[in-house]
CSV table of C-alpha atoms and ligand atoms in Angstrom, one decimal:
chain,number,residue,atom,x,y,z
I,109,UNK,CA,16.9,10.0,15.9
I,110,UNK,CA,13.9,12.2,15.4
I,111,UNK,CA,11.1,11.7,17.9
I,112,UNK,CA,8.7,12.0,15.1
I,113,UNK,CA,8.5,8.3,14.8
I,114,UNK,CA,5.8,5.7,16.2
I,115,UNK,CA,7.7,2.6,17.7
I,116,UNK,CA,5.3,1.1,19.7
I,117,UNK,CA,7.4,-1.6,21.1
I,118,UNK,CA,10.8,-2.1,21.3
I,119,UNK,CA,12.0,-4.6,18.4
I,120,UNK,CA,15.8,-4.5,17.8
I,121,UNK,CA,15.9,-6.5,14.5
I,122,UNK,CA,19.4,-9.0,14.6
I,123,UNK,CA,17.9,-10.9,11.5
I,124,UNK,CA,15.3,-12.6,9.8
I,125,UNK,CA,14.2,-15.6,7.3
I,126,UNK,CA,10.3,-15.9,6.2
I,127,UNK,CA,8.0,-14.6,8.6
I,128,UNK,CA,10.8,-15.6,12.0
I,129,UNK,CA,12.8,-12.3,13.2
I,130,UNK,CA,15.1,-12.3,16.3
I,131,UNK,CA,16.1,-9.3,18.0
I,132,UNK,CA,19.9,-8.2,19.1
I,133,UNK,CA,18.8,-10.8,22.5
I,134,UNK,CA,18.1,-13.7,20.4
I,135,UNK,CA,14.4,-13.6,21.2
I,136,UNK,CA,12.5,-15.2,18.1
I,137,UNK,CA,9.4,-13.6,16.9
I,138,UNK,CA,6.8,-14.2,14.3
I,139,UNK,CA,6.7,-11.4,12.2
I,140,UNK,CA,3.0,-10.1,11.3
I,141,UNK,CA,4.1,-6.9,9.6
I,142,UNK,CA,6.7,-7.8,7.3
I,143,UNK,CA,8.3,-4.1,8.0
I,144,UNK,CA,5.1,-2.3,7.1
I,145,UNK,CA,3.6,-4.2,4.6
I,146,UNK,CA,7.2,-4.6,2.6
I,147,UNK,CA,8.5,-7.9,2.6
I,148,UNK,CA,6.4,-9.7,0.3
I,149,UNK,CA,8.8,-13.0,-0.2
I,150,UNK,CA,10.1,-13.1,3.7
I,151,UNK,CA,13.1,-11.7,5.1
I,152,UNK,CA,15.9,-12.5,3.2
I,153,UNK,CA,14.4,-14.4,1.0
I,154,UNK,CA,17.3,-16.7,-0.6
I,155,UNK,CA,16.8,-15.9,-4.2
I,156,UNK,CA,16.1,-12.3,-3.9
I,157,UNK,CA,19.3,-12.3,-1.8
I,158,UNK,CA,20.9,-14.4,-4.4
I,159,UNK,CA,19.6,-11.6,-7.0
I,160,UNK,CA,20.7,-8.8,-5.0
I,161,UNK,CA,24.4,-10.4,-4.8
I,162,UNK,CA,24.8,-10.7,-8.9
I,163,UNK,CA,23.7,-7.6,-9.3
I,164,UNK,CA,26.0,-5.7,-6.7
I,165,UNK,CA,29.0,-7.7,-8.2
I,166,UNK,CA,28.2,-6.2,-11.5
I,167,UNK,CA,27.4,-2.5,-10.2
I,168,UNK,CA,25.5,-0.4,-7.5
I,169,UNK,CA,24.5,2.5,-9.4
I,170,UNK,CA,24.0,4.3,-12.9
I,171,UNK,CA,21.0,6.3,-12.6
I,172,UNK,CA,18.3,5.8,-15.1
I,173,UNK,CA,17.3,8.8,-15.4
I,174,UNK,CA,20.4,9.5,-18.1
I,175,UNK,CA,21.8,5.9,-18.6
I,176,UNK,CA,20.1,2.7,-19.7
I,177,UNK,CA,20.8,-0.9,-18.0
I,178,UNK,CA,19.0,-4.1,-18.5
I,179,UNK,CA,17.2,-4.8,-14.9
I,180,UNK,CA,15.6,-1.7,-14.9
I,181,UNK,CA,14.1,-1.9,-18.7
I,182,UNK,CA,13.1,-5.2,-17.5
I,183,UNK,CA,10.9,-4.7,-15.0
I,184,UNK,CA,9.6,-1.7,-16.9
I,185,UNK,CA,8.4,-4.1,-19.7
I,186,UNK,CA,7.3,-6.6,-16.8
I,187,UNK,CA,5.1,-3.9,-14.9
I,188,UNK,CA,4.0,-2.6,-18.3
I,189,UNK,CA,2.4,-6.1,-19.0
I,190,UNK,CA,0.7,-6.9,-15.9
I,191,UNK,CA,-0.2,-3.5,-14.4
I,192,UNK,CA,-2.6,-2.3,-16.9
I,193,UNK,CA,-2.8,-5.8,-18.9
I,194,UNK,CA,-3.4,-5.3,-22.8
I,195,UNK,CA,-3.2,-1.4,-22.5
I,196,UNK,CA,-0.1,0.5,-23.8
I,197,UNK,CA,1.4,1.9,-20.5
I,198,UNK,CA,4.3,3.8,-20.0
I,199,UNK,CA,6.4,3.3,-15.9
I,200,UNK,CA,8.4,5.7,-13.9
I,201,UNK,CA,10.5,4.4,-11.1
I,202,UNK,CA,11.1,6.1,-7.6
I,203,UNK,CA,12.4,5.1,-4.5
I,204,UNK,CA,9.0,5.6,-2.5
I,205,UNK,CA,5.7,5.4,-1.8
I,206,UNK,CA,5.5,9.0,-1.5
I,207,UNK,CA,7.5,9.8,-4.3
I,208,UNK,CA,5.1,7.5,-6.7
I,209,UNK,CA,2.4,9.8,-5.6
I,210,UNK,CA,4.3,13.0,-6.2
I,211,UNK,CA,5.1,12.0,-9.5
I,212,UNK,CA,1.8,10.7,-10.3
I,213,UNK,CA,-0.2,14.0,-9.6
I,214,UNK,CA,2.1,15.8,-11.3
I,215,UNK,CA,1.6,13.7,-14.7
I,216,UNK,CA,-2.1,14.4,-14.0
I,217,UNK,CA,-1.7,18.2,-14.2
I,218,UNK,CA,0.8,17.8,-16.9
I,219,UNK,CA,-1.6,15.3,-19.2
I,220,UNK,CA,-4.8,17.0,-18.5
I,221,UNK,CA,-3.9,20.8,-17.9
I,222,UNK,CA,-6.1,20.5,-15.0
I,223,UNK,CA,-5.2,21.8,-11.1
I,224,UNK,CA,-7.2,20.2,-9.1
I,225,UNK,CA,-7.1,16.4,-7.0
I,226,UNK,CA,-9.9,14.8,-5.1
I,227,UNK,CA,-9.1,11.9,-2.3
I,228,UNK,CA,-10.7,10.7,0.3
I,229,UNK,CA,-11.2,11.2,4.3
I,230,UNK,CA,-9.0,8.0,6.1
I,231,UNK,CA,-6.8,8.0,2.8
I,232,UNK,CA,-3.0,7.7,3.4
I,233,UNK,CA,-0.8,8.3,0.5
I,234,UNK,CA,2.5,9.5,2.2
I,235,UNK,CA,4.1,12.6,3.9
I,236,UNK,CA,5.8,14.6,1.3
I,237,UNK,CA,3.6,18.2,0.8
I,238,UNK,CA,1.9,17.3,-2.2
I,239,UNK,CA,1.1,13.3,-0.8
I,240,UNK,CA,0.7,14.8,2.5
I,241,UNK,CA,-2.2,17.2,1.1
I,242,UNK,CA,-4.3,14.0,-0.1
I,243,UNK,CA,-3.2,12.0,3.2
I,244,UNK,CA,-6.3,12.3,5.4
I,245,UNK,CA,-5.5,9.7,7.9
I,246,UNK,CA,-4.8,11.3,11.6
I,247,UNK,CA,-4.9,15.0,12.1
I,248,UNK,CA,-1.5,14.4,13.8
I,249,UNK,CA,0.1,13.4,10.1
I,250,UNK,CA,-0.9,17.2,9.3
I,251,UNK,CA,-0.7,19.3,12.0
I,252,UNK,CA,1.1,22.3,11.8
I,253,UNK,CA,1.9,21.5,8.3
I,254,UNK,CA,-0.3,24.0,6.6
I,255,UNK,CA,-0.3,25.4,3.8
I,256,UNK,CA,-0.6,22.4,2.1
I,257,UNK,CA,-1.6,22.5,-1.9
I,258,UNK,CA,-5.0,24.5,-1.9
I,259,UNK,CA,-6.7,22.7,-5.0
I,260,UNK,CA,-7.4,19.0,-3.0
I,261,UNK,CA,-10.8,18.4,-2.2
I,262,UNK,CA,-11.7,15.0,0.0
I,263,UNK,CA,-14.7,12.6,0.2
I,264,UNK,CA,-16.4,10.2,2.8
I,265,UNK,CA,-14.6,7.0,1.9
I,266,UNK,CA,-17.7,4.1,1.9
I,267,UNK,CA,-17.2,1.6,3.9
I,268,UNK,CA,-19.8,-1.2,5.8
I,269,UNK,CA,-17.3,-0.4,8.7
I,270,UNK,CA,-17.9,3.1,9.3
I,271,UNK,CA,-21.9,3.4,8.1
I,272,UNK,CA,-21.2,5.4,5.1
I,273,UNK,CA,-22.5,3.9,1.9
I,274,UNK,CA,-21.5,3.8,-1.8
I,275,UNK,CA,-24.3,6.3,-2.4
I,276,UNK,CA,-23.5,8.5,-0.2
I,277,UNK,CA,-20.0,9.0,-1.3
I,278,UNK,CA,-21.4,9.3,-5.0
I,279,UNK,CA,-23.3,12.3,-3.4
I,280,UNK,CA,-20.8,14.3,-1.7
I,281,UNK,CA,-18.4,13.9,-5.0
I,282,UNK,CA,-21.6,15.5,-7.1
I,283,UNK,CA,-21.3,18.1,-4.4
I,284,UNK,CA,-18.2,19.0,-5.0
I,285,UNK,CA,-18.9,19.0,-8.5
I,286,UNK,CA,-21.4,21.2,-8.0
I,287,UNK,CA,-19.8,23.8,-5.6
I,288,UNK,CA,-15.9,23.9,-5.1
I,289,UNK,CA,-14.6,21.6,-7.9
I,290,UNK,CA,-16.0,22.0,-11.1
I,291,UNK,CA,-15.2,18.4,-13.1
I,292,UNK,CA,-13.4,20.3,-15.5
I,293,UNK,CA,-11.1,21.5,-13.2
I,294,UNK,CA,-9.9,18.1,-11.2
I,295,UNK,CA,-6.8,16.5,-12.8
I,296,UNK,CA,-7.2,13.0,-10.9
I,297,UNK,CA,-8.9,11.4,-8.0
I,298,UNK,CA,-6.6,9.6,-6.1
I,299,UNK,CA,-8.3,6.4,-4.0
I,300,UNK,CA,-6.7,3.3,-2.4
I,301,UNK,CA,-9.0,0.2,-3.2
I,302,UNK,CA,-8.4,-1.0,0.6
I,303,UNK,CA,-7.5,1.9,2.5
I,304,UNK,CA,-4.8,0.7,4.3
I,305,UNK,CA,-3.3,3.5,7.0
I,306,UNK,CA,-7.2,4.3,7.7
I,307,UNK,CA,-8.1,1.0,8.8
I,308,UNK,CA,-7.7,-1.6,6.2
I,309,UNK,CA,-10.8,-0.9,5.1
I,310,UNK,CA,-12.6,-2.4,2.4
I,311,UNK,CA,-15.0,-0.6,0.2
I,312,UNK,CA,-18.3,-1.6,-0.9
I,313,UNK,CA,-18.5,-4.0,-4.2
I,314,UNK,CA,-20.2,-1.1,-6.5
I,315,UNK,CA,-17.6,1.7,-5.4
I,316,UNK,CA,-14.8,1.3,-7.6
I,317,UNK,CA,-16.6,0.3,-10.3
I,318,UNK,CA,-18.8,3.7,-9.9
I,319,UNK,CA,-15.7,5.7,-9.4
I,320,UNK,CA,-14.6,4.7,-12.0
I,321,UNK,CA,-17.7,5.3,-14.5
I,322,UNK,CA,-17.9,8.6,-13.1
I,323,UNK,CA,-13.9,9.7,-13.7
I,324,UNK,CA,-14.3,8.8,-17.1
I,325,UNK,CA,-17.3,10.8,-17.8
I,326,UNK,CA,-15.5,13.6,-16.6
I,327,UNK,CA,-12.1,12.9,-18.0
I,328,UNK,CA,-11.2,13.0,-14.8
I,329,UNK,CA,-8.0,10.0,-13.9
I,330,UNK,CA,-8.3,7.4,-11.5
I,331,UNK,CA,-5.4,7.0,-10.0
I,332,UNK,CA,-5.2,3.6,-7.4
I,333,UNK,CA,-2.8,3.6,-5.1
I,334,UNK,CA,-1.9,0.3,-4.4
I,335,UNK,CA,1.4,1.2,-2.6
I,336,UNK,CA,-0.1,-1.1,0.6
I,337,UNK,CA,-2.5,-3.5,-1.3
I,338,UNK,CA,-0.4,-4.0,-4.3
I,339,UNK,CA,2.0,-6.7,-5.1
I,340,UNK,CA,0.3,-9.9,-4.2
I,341,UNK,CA,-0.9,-9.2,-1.1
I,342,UNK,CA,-4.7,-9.2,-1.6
I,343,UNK,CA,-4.4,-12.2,-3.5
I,344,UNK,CA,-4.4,-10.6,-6.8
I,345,UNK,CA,-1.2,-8.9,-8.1
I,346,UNK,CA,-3.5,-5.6,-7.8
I,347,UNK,CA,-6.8,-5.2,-5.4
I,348,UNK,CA,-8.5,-3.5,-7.7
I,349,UNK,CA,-8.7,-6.8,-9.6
I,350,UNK,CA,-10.9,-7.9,-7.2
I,351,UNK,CA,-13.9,-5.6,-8.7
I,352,UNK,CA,-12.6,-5.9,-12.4
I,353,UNK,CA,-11.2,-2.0,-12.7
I,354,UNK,CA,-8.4,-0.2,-15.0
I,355,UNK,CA,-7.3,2.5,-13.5
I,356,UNK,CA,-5.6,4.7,-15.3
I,357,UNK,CA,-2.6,5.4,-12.9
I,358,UNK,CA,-1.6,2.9,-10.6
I,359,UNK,CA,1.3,3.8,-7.7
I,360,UNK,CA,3.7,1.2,-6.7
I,361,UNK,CA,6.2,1.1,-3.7
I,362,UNK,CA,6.6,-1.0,-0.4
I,363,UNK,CA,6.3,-5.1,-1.7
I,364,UNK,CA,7.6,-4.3,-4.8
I,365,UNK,CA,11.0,-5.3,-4.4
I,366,UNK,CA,10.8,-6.9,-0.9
I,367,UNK,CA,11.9,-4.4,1.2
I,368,UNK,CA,14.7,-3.0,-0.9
I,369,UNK,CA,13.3,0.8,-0.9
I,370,UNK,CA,11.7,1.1,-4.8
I,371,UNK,CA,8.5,2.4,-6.5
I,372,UNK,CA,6.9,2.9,-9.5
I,373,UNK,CA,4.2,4.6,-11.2
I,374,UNK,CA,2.2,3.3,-14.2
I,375,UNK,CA,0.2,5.3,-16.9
I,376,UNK,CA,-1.2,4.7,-19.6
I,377,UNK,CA,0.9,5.6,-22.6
I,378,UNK,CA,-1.3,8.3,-23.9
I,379,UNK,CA,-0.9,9.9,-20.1
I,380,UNK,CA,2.5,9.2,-19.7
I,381,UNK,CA,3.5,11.5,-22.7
I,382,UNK,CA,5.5,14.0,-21.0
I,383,UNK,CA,9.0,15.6,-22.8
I,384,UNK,CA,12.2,15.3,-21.5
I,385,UNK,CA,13.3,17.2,-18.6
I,386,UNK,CA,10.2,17.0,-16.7
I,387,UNK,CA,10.6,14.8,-14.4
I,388,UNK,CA,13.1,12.5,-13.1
I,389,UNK,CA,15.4,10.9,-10.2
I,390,UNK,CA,19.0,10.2,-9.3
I,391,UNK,CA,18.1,7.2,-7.5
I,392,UNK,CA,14.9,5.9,-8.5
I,393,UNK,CA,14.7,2.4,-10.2
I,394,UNK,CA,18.4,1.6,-8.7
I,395,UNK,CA,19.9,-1.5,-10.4
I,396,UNK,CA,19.7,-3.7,-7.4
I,397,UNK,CA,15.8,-2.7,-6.4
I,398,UNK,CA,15.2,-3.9,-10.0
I,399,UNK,CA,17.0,-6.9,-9.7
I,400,UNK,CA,15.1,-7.9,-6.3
I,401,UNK,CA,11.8,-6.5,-8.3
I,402,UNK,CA,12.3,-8.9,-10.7
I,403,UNK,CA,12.5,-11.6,-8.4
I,404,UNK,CA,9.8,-10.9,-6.1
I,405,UNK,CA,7.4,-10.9,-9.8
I,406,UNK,CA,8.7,-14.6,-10.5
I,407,UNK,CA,7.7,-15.8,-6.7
I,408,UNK,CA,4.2,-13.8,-6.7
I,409,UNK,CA,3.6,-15.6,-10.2
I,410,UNK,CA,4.9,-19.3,-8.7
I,411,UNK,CA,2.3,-18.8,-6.3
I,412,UNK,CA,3.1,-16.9,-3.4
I,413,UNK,CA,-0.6,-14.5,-4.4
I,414,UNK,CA,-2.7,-18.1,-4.3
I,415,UNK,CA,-1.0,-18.7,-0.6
I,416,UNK,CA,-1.6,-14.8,0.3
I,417,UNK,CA,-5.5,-15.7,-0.9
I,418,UNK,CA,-5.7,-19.2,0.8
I,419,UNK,CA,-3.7,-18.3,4.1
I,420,UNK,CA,-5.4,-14.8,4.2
I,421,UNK,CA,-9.4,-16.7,4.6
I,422,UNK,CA,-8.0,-18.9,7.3
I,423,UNK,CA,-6.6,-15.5,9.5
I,424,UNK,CA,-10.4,-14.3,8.9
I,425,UNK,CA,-12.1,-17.1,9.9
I,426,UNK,CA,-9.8,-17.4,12.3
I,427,UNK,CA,-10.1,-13.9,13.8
I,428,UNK,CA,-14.0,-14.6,13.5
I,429,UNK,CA,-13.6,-17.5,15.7
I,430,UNK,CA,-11.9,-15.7,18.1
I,431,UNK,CA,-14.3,-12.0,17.8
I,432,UNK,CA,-17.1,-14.7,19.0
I,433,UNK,CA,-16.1,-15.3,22.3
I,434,UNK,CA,-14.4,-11.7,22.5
I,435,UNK,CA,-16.9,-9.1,22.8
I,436,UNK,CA,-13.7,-6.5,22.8
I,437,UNK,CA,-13.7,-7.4,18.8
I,438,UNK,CA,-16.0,-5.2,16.9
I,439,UNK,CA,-15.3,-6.1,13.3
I,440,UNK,CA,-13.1,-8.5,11.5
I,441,UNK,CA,-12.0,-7.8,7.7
I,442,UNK,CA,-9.3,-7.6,4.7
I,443,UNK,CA,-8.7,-9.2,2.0
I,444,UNK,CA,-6.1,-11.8,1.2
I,445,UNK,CA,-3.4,-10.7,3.6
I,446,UNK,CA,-4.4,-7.3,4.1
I,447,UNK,CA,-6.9,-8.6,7.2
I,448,UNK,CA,-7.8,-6.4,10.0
I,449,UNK,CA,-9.5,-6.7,13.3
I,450,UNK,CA,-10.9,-4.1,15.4
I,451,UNK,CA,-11.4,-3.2,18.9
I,452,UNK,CA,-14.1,-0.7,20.9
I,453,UNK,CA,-11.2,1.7,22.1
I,454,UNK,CA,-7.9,2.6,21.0
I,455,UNK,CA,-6.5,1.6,24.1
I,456,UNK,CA,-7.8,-2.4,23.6
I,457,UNK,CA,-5.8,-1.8,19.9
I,458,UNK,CA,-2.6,-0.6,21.8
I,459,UNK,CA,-2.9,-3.2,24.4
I,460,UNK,CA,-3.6,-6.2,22.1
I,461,UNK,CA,-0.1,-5.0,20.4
I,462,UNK,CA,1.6,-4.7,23.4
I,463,UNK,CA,0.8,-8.2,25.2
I,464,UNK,CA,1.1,-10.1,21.5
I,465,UNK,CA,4.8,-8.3,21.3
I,466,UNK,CA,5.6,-9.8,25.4
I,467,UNK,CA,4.3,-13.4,24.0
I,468,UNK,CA,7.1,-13.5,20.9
I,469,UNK,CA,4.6,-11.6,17.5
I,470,UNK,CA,5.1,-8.5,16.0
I,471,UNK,CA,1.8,-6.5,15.2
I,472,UNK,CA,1.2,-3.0,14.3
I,473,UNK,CA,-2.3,-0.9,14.4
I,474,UNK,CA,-3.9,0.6,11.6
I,475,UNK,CA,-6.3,3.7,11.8
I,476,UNK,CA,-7.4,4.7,15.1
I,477,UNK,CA,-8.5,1.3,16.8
I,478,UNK,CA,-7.8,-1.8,14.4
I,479,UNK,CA,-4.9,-4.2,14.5
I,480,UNK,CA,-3.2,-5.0,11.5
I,481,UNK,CA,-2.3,-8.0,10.2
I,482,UNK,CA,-0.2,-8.0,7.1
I,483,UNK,CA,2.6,-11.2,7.2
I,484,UNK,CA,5.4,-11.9,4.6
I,485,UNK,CA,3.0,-13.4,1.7
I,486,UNK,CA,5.2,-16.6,2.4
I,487,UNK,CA,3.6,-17.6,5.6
I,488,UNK,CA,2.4,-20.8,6.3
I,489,UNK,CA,-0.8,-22.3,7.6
I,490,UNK,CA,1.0,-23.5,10.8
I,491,UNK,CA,2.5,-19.7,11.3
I,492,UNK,CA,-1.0,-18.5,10.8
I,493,UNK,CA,-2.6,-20.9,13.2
I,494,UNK,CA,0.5,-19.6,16.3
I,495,UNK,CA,-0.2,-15.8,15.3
I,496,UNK,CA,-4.1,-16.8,15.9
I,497,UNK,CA,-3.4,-18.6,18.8
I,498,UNK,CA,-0.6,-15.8,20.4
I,499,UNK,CA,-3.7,-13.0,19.6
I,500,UNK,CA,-6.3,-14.8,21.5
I,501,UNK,CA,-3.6,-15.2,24.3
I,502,UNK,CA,-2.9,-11.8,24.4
I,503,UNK,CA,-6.9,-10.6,24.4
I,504,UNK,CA,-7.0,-12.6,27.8
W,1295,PLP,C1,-1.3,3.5,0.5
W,1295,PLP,C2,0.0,4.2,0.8
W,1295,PLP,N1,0.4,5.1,-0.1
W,1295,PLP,C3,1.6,5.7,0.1
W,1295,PLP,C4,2.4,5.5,1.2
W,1295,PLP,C5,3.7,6.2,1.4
W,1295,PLP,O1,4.7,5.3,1.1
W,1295,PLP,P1,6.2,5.7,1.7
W,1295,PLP,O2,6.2,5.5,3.2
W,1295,PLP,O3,7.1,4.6,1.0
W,1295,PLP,O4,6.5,7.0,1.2
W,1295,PLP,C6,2.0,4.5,2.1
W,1295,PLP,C7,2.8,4.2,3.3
W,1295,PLP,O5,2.3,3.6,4.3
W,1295,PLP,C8,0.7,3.8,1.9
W,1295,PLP,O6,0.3,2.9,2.8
């Protein structure tokens, strides 16, 4: 297999149920990462399985780009209604996270006749050239790459974390404005509302609701990508409920269908207003992603976002408990179960990893020096309370 991927430990997956996973040795692990961020329900949760199993009986495959069938028109009208609640919106499904973006900065040229993009330094929206020329995670995602598309401009992303305020972010974007991107010429700005790749950091309370008062003065869309922080996981079914925005784009992939491999972005119907022809996909919105889609909405909705809130606060405090006596611990933050802690040296990040994998949980890193923590949004307080205790184990 290629060697461009970044396995820091060796986990060889057998199987899984909830937030347990044993490897091809029968070791049982408690799984922090739920495959990236992914499985929202649990491993093999047993009505999304159950879901999967009808649907596969009936068939595999059509293709909605030039046939019809119910589970994908459903979900459409599903996501239509909670995505941008109480505005006409219009969905197109993909099979990634990347491919959501693709698609959604090509509608933004397409609707507004505009070329340019604007995103923002630590952002992570996928590997794909036109993704990959927002992504501004780790000079390693884009080395060598080059040229990527020429019309993207980036910003200082705010954040308490790394000393750069909401202000100063306003700034640099009038900069731009005022030098290399004239506001008429930027199709969409392109943010994550927790970056989640960069850090899992959270923004100021007044950013989004600035950014967004400024795109619209400009006619400029807002396009959240909640491919990491959507679906639940924040406790709201979007972060960017959390500070009361509409977006006008929002980019779906990763929990959306609990780890089979679907996405989705959703405009607003006045956007979303291209002809046929334009754009399209052989596999995306497959049957049996839209069946486990469907699914994973019903569990979110029977409460699955109230445990992501409720379990998420006791991880924090937790992890606040534990940054007291651990002087290694720098910061502690998230929302819901997008929670991060991080260390003084990317070394303490990779070694925290490392020595929770040896004592039986599953971690990954996010940015250059935080640890991750982003379960399967059906964890328990008793699973959270053994992660907490295996981390502060592992720190020594
Ligand atoms: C915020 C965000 N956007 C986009 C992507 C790309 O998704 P995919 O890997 O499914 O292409 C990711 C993946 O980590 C992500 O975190």
């Amino acid at each position: 297999m290629s060697p461009s991927f970044t396995r820091a430990y060796p986990f060889v997956m057998d199987h899984g149920q909830g937030c347990w996973v044993t490897d091809v040795d029968g070791n049982r692990f408690l799984d922090f990462t739920a495959g990236i961020a992914v499985v929202t329900t649990g491993h093999s949760h047993p009505r999304v399985v159950a879901a999967i199993e009808e649907q596969a009986k009936k068939f595999l495959h059509m293709s909605g780009t030039d046939f019809y069938y119910q589970s994908e028109i459903e979900l459409a009208e599903r996501l239509e209604a909670k995505i941008l609640p109480g505005t006409p919106a219009k969905v197109f499904f993909t099979n990634s996270g990347a491919e959501a973006i693709e698609g959604a900065m090509k509608l933004a040229r397409y609707a507004s006749g505009r070329p340019s993009y604007i995103a923002f330094i630590g952002a992570f929206h996928g590997r794909t050239f036109g993704a990959l020329s927002l992504t501004a995670s780790k000079a390693s995602q884009r080395r060598r790459f080059a040229p990527l598309l020429s019309s993207v401009f980036h910003a200082p992303y705010p954040s308490a974390a790394r000393g750069v305020t909401t202000d100063h972010t306003m700034q640099h974007l009038e900069e731009l404005f005022s030098t290399v991107a004239p506001p008429e010429s930027v199709a969409a700005v392109f943010v994550e509302p927790i970056q989640g790749e960069g850090g899992y950091l959270v923004p100021p309370d007044d950013f989004l609701p600035r950014l967004r008062e400024l795109t619209a003065k400009h006619g400029i869309l807002l396009i959240a990508d909640e491919v990491q922080s959507g679906m639940g996981r924040t406790g709201h079914l979007l972060a960017v409920e959390h500070w009361d925005v509409e977006p006008d784009v929002v980019c779906l992939a990763k929990g959306i269908a609990s780890g089979l491999p679907l996405g989705a972005f959703v405009a607003r119907a006045e956007q979303m207003s291209w002809p046929p022809g334009s754009h399209g996909s052989t596999f995306g919105g497959n049957p049996v992603a839209c069946a486990a889609a469907l699914v994973t909405l019903d569990l979110l909705e029977e409460g699955l976002m109230e445990n992501a809130a409720k379990v998420g606060a006791q991880l924090q405090d937790g992890l606040r408990e534990i940054a007291s006596t651990h002087g290694e611990i720098t910061d502690v933050r998230g929302l819901g179960l997008m929670v991060a802690l991080e260390l003084k040296t990317p070394d303490q990040a990779a070694q925290l990893v490392q020595s929770a994998f040896e004592r039986g949980l599953l971690l990954l890193t996010a940015g250059t020096r935080a640890v991750r923590l982003c379960p399967p949004l059906v964890i328990d307080s008793d699973e959270a309370a053994t992660g907490l205790e295996i981390i502060e184990a592992a720190l020594g």
